[in-house]
Amino acid sequence: MNHWEPIAEGNTATIYKNDGHVMKVFKDHLPSTEALKEAKKQGYARSCGIPVPRIVDVVTHEGKPALVMEYIKGRSIGECFRENPAHAERYLKQSVEVQFNMHSFPGDGLESMTEKLANQIVSAPMIKSVQKQKLIDLLKGFHYKPKICHGDFHLYNLIQSESGITIIDWVDASSGDPRADVYRTYLLYLQHSRELGDLYLRLYCEKSGFKKEEILKWAPVIACARLSEHVATEDVSRLLKIVNHHCPVS
């Protein structure tokens, strides 16, 4: 392990770098199949022509599942935004172009978004059973042509290199409704800034032709699913507020 240099730490994994490769080592609380699951999703996205890192191997490192892939030399657009927040619209426009293109591909090779979200709703804490059932009924009422959805699309998962923008972190990808994927991104941005979230949503709607209202219909489902992730930096109260506002229990 001495030759692997840690370069990033996330909620689900630690990232190490060595020469032209990176190794994503998943944390103990995740299933042993997590690396293989992400490898398959990333491989499918790559087969569609979406710019993603090439998978090198799926391994076990010190008892933990790990994914070895090519290293993309560059910087995340999120880092660029952090250093130059005045250019937010330019960075978001770049990301919207990439996300909109990704949403044009069929999601046949990925797990069902509906099933994934239903499982997350069932396991979400602090939500009453009757409310969970209402959310699952709402979820099953959505109709869409299944497309590739990333599930965690934001500026820090976009790497700008000499050859263009590469999308990383595919573990949450699914075959689903792009409008749900957009709301998920919107929800993530809202955690940091209402202005940033609203700007992103406006730009995506302008690009796609979606109406804001049809994206916001996904709010309670995606917020509830987010609760099941137990993200330490997440404001649980805001997620509960969204769920209760859009899906009240009488």
Coordinates of N, CA, C and O in Angstrom, one line a residue, residues 92 185-186 189-190 193-202:
L92 N -21.7 25.7 -14.6 CA -22.9 25.0 -14.6 C -23.4 24.7 -16.0 O -24.0 23.6 -16.3
T185 N -29.6 16.3 -8.4 CA -28.5 17.3 -8.5 C -28.9 18.7 -7.9 O -28.2 19.3 -7.2
Y186 N -30.1 19.1 -8.2 CA -30.7 20.3 -7.6 C -30.7 20.3 -6.1 O -30.3 21.2 -5.4
Y189 N -27.2 20.8 -4.7 CA -26.8 22.2 -4.8 C -27.5 23.0 -3.8 O -26.9 24.0 -3.2
L190 N -28.8 22.7 -3.5 CA -29.5 23.5 -2.5 C -28.9 23.4 -1.1 O -29.1 24.3 -0.3
S193 N -26.3 26.3 -1.6 CA -26.7 27.6 -2.0 C -28.0 27.5 -2.8 O -28.1 26.8 -3.8
R194 N -29.0 28.3 -2.4 CA -30.3 28.4 -3.1 C -30.0 29.0 -4.5 O -30.6 28.6 -5.5
E195 N -29.2 30.0 -4.5 CA -28.9 30.7 -5.8 C -28.2 29.7 -6.8 O -28.6 29.7 -8.0
L196 N -27.3 28.9 -6.3 CA -26.6 27.9 -7.2 C -27.6 26.9 -7.7 O -27.7 26.6 -8.9
G197 N -28.5 26.4 -6.8 CA -29.5 25.4 -7.2 C -30.5 25.9 -8.2 O -30.7 25.2 -9.2
D198 N -31.0 27.1 -8.0 CA -31.9 27.7 -8.9 C -31.3 28.0 -10.2 O -32.0 27.8 -11.3
L199 N -30.1 28.4 -10.2 CA -29.4 28.7 -11.5 C -29.2 27.4 -12.3 O -29.5 27.4 -13.5
Y200 N -28.8 26.3 -11.6 CA -28.6 25.0 -12.3 C -30.0 24.6 -12.9 O -30.0 24.2 -14.0
L201 N -31.0 24.6 -12.1 CA -32.3 24.2 -12.6 C -32.8 24.9 -13.8 O -33.3 24.4 -14.7
R202 N -32.6 26.2 -13.7 CA -33.0 27.1 -14.9 C -32.3 26.7 -16.1 O -32.8 26.6 -17.2

